[in-house]
PDB file of C-alpha atoms and ligand atoms in Angstrom:
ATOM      1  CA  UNK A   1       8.867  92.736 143.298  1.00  0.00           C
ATOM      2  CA  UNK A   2      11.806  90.728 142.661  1.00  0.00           C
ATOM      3  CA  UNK A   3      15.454  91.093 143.382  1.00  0.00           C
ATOM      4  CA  UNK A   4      18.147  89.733 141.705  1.00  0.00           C
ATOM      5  CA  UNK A   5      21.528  89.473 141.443  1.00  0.00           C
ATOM      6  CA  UNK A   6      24.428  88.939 138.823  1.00  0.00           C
ATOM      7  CA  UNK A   7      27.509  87.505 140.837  1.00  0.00           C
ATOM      8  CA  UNK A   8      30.526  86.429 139.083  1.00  0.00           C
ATOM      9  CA  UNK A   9      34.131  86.429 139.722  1.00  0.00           C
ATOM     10  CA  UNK A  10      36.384  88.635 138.378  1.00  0.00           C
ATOM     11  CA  UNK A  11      38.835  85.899 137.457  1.00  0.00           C
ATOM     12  CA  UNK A  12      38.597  86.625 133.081  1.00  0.00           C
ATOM     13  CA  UNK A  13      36.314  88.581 130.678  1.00  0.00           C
ATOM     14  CA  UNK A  14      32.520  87.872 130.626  1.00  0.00           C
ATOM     15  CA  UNK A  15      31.131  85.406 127.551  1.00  0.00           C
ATOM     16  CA  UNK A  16      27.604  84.668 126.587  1.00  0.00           C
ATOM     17  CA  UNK A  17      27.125  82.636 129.131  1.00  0.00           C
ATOM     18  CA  UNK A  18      27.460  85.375 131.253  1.00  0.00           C
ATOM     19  CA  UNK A  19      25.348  87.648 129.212  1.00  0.00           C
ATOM     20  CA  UNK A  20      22.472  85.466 129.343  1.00  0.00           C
ATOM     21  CA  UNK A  21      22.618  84.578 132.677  1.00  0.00           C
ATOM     22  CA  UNK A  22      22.976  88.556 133.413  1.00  0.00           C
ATOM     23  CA  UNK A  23      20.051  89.641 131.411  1.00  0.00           C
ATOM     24  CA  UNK A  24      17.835  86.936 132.480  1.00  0.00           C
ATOM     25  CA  UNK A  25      18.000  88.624 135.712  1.00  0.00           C
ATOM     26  CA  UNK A  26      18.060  92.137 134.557  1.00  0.00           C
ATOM     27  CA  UNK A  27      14.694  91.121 132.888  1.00  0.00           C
ATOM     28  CA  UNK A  28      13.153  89.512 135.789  1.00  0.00           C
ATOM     29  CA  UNK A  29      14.094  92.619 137.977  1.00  0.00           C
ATOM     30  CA  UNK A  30      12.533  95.263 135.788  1.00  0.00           C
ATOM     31  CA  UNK A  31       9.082  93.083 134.467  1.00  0.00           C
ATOM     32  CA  UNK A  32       8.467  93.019 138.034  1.00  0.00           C
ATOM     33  CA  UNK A  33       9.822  96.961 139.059  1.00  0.00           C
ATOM     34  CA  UNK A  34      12.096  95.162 140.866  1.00  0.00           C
ATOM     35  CA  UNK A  35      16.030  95.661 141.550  1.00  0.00           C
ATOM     36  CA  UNK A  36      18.938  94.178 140.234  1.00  0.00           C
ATOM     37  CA  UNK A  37      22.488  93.752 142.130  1.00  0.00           C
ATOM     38  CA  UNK A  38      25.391  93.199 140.953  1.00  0.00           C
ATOM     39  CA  UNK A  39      27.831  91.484 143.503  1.00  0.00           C
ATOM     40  CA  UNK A  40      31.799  90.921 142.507  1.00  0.00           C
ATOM     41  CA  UNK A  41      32.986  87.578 144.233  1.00  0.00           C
ATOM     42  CA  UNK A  42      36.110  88.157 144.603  1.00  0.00           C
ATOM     43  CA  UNK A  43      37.405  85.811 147.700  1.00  0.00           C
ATOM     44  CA  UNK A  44      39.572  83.956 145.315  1.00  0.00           C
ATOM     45  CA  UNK A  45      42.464  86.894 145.588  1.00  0.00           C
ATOM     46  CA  UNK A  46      44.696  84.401 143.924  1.00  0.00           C
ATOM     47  CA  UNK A  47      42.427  84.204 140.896  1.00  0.00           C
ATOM     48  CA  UNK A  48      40.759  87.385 141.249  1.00  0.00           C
ATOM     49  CA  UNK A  49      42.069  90.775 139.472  1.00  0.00           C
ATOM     50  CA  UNK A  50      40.925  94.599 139.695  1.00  0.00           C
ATOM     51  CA  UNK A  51      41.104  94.760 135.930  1.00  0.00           C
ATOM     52  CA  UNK A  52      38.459  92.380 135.659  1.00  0.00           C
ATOM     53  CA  UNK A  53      36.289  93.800 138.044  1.00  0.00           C
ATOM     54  CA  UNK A  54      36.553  96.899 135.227  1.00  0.00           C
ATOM     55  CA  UNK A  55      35.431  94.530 132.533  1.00  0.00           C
ATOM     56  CA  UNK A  56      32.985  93.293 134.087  1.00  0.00           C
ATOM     57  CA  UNK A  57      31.275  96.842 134.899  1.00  0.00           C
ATOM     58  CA  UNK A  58      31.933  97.932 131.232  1.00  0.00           C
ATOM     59  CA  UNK A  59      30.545  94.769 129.643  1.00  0.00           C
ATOM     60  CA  UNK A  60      27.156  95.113 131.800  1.00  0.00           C
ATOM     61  CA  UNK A  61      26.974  98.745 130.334  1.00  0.00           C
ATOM     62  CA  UNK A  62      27.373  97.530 126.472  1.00  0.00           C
ATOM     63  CA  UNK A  63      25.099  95.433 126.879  1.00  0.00           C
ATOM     64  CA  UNK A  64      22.095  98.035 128.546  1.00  0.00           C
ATOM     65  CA  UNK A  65      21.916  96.199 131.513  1.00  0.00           C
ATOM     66  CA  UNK A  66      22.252  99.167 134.926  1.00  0.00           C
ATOM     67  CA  UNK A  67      22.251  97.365 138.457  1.00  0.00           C
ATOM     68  CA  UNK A  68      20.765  99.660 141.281  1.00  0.00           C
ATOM     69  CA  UNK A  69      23.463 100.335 143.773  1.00  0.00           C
ATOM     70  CA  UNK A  70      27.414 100.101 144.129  1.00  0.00           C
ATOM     71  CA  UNK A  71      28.276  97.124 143.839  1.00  0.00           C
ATOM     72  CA  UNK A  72      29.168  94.360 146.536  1.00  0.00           C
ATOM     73  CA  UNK A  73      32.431  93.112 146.929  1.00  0.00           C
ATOM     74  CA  UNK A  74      33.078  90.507 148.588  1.00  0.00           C
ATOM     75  CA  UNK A  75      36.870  90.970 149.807  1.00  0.00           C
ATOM     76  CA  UNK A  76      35.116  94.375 151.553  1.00  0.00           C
ATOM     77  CA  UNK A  77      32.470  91.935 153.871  1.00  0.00           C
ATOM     78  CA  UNK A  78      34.770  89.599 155.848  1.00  0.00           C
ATOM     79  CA  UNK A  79      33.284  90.923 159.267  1.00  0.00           C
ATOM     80  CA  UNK A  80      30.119  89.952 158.181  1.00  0.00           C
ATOM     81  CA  UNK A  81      30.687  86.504 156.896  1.00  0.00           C
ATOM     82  CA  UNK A  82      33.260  86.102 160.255  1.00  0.00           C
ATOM     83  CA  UNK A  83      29.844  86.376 162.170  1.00  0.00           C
ATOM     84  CA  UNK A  84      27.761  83.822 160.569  1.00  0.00           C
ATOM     85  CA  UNK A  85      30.758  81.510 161.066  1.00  0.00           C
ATOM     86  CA  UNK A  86      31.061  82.213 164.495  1.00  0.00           C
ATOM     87  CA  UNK A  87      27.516  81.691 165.081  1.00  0.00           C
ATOM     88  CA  UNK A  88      27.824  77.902 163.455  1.00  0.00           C
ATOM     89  CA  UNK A  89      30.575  77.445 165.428  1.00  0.00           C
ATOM     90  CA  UNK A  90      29.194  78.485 168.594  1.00  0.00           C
ATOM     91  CA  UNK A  91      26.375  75.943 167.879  1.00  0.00           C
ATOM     92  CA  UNK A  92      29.069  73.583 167.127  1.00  0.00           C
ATOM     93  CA  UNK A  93      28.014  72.817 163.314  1.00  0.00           C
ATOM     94  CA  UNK A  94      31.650  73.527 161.580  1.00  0.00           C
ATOM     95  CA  UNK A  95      34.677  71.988 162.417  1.00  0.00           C
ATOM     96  CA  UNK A  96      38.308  72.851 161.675  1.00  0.00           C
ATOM     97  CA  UNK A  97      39.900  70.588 158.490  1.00  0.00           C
ATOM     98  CA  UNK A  98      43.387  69.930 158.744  1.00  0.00           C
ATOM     99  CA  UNK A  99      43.178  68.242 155.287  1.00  0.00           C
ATOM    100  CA  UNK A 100      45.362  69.537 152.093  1.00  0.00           C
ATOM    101  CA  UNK A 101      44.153  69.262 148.640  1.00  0.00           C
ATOM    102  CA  UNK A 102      46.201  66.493 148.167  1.00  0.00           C
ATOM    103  CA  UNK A 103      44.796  64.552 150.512  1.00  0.00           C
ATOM    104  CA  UNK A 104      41.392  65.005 148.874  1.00  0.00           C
ATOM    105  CA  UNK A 105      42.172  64.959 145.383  1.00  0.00           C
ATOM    106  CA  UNK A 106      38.404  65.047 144.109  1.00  0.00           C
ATOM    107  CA  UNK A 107      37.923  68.480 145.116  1.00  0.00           C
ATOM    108  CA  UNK A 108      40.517  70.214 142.545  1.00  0.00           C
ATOM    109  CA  UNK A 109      37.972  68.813 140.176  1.00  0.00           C
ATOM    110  CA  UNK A 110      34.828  70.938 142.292  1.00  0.00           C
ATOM    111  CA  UNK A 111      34.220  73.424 139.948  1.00  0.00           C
ATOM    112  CA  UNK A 112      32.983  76.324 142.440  1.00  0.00           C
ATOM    113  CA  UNK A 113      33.719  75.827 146.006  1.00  0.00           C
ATOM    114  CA  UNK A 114      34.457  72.389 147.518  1.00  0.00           C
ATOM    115  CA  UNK A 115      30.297  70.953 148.207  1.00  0.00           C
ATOM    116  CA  UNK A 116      32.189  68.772 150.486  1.00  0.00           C
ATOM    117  CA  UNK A 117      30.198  65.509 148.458  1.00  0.00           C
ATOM    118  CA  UNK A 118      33.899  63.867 148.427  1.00  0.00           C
ATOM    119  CA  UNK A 119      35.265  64.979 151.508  1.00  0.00           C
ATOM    120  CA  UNK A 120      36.403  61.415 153.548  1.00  0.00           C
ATOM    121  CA  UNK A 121      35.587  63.219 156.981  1.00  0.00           C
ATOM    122  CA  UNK A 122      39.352  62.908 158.303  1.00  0.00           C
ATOM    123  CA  UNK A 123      39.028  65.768 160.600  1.00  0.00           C
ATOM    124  CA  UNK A 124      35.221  65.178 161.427  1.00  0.00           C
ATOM    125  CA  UNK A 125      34.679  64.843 165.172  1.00  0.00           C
ATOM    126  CA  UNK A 126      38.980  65.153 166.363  1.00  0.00           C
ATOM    127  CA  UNK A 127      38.777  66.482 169.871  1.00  0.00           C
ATOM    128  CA  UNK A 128      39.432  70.656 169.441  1.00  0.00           C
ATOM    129  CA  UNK A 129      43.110  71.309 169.633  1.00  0.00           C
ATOM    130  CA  UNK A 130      43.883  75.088 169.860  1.00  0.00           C
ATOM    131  CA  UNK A 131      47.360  74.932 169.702  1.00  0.00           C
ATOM    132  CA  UNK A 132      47.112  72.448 166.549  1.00  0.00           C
ATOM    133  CA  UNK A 133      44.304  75.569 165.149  1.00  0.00           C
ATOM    134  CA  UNK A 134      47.187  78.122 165.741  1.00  0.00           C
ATOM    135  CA  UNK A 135      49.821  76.698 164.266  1.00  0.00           C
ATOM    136  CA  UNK A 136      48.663  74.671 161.335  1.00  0.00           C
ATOM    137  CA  UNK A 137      46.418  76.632 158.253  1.00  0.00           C
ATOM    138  CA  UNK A 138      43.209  74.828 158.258  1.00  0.00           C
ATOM    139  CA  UNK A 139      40.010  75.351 156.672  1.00  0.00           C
ATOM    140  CA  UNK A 140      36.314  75.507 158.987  1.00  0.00           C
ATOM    141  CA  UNK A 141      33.716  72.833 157.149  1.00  0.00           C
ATOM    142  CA  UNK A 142      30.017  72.128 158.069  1.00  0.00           C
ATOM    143  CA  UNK A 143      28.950  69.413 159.765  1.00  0.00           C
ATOM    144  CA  UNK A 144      26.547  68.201 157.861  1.00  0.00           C
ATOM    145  CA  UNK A 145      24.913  64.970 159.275  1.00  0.00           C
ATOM    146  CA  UNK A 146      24.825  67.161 162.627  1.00  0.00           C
ATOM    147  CA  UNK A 147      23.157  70.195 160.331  1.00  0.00           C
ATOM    148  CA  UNK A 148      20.756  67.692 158.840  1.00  0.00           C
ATOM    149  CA  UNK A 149      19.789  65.823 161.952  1.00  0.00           C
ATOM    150  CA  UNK A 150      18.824  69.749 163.571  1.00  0.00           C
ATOM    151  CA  UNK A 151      16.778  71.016 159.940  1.00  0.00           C
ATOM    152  CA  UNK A 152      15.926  68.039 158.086  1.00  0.00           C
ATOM    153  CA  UNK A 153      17.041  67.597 154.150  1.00  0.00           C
ATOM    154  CA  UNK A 154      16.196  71.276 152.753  1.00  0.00           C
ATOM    155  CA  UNK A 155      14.386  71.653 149.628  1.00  0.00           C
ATOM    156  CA  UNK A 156      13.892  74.631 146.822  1.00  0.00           C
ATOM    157  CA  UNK A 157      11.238  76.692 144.435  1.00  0.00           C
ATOM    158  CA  UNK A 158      12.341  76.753 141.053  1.00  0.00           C
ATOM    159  CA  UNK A 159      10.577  80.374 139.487  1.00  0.00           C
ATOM    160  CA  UNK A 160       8.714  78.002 137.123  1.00  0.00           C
ATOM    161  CA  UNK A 161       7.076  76.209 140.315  1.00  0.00           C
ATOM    162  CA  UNK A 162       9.001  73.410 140.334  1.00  0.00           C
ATOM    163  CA  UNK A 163       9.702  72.039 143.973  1.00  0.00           C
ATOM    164  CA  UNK A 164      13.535  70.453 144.588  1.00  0.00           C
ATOM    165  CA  UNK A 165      14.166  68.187 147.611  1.00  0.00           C
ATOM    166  CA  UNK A 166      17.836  67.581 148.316  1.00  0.00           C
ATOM    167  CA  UNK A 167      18.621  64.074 149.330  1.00  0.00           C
ATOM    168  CA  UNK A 168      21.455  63.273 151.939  1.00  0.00           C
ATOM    169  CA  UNK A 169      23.974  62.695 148.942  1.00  0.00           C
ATOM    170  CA  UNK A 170      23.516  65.951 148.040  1.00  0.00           C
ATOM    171  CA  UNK A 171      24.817  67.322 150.942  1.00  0.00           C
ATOM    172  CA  UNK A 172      28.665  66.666 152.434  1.00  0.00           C
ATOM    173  CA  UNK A 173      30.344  68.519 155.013  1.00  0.00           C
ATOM    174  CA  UNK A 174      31.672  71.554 152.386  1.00  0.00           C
ATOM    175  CA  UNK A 175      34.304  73.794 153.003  1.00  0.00           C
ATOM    176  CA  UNK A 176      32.787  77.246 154.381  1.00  0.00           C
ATOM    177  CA  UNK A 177      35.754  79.194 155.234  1.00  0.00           C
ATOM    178  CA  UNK A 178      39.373  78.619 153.998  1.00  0.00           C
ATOM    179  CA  UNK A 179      42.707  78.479 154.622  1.00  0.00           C
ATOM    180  CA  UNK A 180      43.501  81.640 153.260  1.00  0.00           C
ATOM    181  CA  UNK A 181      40.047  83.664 153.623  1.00  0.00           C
ATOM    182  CA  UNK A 182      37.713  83.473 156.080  1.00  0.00           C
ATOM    183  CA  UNK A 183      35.023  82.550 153.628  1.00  0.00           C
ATOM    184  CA  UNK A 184      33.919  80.366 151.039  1.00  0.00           C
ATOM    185  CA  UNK A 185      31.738  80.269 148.418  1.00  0.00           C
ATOM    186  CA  UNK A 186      28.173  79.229 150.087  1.00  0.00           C
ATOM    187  CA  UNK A 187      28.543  80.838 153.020  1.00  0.00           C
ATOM    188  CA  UNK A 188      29.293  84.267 151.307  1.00  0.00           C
ATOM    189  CA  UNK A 189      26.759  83.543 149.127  1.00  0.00           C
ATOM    190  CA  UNK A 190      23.794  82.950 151.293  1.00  0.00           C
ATOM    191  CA  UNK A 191      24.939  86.302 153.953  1.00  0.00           C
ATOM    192  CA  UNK A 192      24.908  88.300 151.016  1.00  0.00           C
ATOM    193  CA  UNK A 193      21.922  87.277 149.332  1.00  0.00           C
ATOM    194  CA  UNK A 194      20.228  87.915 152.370  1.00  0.00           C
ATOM    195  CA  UNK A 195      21.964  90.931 153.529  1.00  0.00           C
ATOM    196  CA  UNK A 196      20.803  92.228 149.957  1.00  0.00           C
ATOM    197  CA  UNK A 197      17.059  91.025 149.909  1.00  0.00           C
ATOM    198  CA  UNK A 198      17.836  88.889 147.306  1.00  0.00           C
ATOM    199  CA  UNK A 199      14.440  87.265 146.382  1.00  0.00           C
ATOM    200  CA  UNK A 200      15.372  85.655 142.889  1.00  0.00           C
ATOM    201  CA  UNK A 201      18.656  83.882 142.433  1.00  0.00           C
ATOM    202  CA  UNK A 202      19.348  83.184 138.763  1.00  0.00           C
ATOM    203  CA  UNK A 203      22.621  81.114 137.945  1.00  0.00           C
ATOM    204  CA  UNK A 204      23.169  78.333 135.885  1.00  0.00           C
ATOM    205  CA  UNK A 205      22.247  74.961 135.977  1.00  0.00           C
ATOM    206  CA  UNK A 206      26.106  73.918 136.668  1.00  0.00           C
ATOM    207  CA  UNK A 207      25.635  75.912 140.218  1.00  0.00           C
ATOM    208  CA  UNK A 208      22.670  73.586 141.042  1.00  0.00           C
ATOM    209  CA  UNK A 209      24.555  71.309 143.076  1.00  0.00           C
ATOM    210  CA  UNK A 210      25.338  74.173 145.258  1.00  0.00           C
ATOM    211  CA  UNK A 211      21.665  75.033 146.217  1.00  0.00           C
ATOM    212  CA  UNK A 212      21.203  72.108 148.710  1.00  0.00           C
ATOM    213  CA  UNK A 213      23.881  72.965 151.237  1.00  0.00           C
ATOM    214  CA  UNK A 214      23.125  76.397 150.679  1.00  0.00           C
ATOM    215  CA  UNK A 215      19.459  76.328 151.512  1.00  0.00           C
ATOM    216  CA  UNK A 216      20.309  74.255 154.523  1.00  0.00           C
ATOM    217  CA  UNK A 217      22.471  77.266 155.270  1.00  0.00           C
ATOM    218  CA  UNK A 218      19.874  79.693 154.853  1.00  0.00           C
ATOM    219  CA  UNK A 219      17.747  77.667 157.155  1.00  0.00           C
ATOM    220  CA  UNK A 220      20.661  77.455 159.802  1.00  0.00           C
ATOM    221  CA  UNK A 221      20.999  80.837 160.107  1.00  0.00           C
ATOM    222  CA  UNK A 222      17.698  82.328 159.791  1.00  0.00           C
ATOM    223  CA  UNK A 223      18.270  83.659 156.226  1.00  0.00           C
ATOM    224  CA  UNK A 224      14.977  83.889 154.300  1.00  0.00           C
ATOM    225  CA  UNK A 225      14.534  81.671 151.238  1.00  0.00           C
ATOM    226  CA  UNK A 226      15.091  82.788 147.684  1.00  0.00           C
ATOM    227  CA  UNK A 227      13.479  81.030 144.558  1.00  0.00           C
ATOM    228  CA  UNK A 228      15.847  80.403 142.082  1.00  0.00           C
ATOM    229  CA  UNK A 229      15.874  80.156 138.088  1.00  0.00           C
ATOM    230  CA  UNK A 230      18.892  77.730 137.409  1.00  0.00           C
ATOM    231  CA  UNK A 231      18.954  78.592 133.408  1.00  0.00           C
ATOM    232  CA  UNK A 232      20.415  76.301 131.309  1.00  0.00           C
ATOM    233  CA  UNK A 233      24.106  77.537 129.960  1.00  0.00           C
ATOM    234  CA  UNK A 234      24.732  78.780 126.653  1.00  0.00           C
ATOM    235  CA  UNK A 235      26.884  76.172 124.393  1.00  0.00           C
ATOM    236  CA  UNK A 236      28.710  76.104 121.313  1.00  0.00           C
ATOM    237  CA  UNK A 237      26.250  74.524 117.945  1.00  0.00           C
ATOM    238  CA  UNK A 238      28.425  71.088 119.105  1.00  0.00           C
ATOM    239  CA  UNK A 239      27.644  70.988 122.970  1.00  0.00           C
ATOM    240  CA  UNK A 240      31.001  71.889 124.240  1.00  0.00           C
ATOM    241  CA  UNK A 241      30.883  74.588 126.906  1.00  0.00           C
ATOM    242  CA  UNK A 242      31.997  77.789 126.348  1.00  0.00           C
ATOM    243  CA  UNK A 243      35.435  78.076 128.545  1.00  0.00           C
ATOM    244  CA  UNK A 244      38.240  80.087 127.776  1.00  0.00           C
ATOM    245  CA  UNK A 245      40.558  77.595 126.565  1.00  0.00           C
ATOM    246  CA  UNK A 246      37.802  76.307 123.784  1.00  0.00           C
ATOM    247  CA  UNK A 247      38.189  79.586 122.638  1.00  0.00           C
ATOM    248  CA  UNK A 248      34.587  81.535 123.575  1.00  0.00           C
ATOM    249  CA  UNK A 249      34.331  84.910 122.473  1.00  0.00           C
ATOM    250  CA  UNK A 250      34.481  87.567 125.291  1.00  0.00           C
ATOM    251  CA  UNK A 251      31.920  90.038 125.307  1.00  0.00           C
ATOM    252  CA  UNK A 252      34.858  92.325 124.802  1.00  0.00           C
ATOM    253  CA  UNK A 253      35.772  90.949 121.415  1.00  0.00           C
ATOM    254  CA  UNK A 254      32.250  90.860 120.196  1.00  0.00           C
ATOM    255  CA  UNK A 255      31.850  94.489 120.846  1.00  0.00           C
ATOM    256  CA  UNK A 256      34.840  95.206 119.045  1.00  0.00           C
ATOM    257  CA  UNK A 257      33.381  93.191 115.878  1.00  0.00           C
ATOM    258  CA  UNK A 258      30.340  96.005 115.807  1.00  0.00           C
ATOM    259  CA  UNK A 259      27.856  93.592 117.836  1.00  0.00           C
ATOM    260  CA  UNK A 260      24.727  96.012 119.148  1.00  0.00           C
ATOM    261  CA  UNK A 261      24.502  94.970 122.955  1.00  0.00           C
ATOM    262  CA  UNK A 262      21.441  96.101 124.242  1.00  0.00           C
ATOM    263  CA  UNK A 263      19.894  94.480 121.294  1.00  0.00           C
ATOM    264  CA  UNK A 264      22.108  91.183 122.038  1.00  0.00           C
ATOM    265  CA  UNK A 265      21.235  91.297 125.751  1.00  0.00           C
ATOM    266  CA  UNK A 266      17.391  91.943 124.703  1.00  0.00           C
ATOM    267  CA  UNK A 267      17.567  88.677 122.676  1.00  0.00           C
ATOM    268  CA  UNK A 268      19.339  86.542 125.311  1.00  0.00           C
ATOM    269  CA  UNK A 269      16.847  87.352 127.515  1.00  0.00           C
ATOM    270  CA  UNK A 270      14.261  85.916 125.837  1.00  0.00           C
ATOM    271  CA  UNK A 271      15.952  82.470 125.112  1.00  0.00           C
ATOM    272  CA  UNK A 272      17.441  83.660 121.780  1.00  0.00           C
ATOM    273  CA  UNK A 273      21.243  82.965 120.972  1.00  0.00           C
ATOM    274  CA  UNK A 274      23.604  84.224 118.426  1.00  0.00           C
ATOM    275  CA  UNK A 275      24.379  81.835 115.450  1.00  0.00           C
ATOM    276  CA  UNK A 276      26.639  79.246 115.991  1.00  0.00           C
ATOM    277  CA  UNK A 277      25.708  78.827 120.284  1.00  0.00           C
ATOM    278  CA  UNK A 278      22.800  77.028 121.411  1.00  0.00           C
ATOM    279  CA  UNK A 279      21.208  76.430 125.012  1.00  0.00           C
ATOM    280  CA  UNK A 280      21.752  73.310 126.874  1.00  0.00           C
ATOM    281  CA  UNK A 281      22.908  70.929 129.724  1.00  0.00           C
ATOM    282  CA  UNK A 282      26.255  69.651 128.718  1.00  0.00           C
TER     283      UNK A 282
HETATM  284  N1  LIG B   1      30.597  83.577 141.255  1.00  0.00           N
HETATM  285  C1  LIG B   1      29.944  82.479 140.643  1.00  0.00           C
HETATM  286  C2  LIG B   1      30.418  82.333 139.207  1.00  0.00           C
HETATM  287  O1  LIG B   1      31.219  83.083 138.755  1.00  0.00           O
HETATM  288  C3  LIG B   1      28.434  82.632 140.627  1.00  0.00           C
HETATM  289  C4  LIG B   1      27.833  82.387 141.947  1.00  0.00           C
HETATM  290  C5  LIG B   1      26.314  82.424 142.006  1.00  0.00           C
HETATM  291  O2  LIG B   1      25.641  82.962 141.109  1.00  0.00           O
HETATM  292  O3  LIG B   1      25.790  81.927 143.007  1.00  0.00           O
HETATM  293  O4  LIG B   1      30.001  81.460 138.501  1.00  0.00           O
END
């Protein structure tokens, strides 16, 4: 039985990309009399707005597609992503990063969560200075040369069978809890995967570059190990992405144009698009 999860961040209104990616797992989920989540990743309170956690409830329900239990927020599981942190720290596998985003200019360019491939390692291995911790916002990263040495490179199960192996470039010392949250992207990701038997993660293939560091998570902290079905994403006919400022229709304005979405979500699920999209790697 397989469990899987739709997870995205209720920073705008879904798009097809969205809807594809949801009812890929919706499908996989019920062929198998399995359960779908959804999970509302929300750490990003500067980005993140209640209205679009709305949307993103109401577009799921156009479109047929019922997840199995209240949904997860992440703002509402701090404690729980504290602990995993404190349990890399205590093994002394994060470190505190004094850097600003200035200073590392590559990682405004990361397009989900710093995967630390850029970071210099400025802070790396600076003798602990409490007083510096309580007085100066910093952010916690993994060590990962000292996470590698202890696990070894990690590696992955596509759902088609196809085994992944992450090399050491794949892997940098990303940020896992920030200045202004206590969390970060992978490491929310992985506790709550696991905290919700996740046993299918299906994203797109732009996440892929996250899946290395946060396998080796899994492995650091005991999680068990998903397979995951990195789909490709849904493009416009000319193989730009969809994004908001190339003008992609939301999910909002297709229902208003009379668009059936069960019978849309139905379609996307097995690898059909609309007119005028196609699927792709960009
Ligand atoms: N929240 C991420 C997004 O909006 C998805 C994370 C994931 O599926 O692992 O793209």
């Amino acid at each position: 039985m397989t469990t899987s999860r739709f997870a995205p961040s209720p920073t705008g209104r879904l798009h097809l990309g969205h809807a594809y990616s949801a009812a890929l797992g919706h499908q996989r989920a019920r062929a198998s009399g399995g359960r779908f989540l959804l999970r509302v990743e929300d750490l990003d309170q500067s980005r993140s707005r209640p209205e679009f956690v709305d949307g993103i409830e109401e577009d799921l329900r156009w479109l047929g597609l019922r997840w199995d239990q209240p949904p997860i927020v992440q703002s509402e599981r701090i404690e729980a992503y504290r602990e995993a942190l404190s349990r890399l720290r205590a093994e002394d596998l994060i470190y505190p990063c004094f850097c600003t985003r200035a200073d590392i200019v590559q990682v405004a360019a990361a397009p989900h969560g710093d995967p630390g491939l850029f970071y210099p390692g400025t802070c790396r291995g600076l003798p602990d200075d409490p007083e510096r911790r309580a007085t100066t916002p910093h952010s916690w990263r993994l060590d990962s040369a000292k996470a590698v040495a202890r696990c070894g490179l990690p590696g992955w199960q596509e759902e088609d069978g196809t085994a992944f192996e992450a090399t050491s470039a794949d892997i940098g010392d990303a940020i896992l809890a920030r200045k202004d949250a206590p969390a970060a992207y992978h490491l929310a990701c992985v506790v709550d995967d696991a905290a919700t038997g996740v046993t299918l993660v299906v994203r797109g293939t732009d996440l892929r570059p996250s899946t290395p560091i946060q396998r080796l998570l899994q492995i650091l902290l005991d999680l068990p190990e998903p397979t995951y079905l990195h789909h490709p994403l849904v493009l416009h006919e000319n193989g730009r992405r969809l994004a908001k400022r190339d003008l992609a229709p939301t999910l909002a304005a297709m229902r208003d144009t009379g668009v059936d979405g069960a019978h849309l979500a139905k379609m996307l699920a097995t690898g059909v698009v609309p007119g005028g999209f196609r699927l792709g790697t960009p």
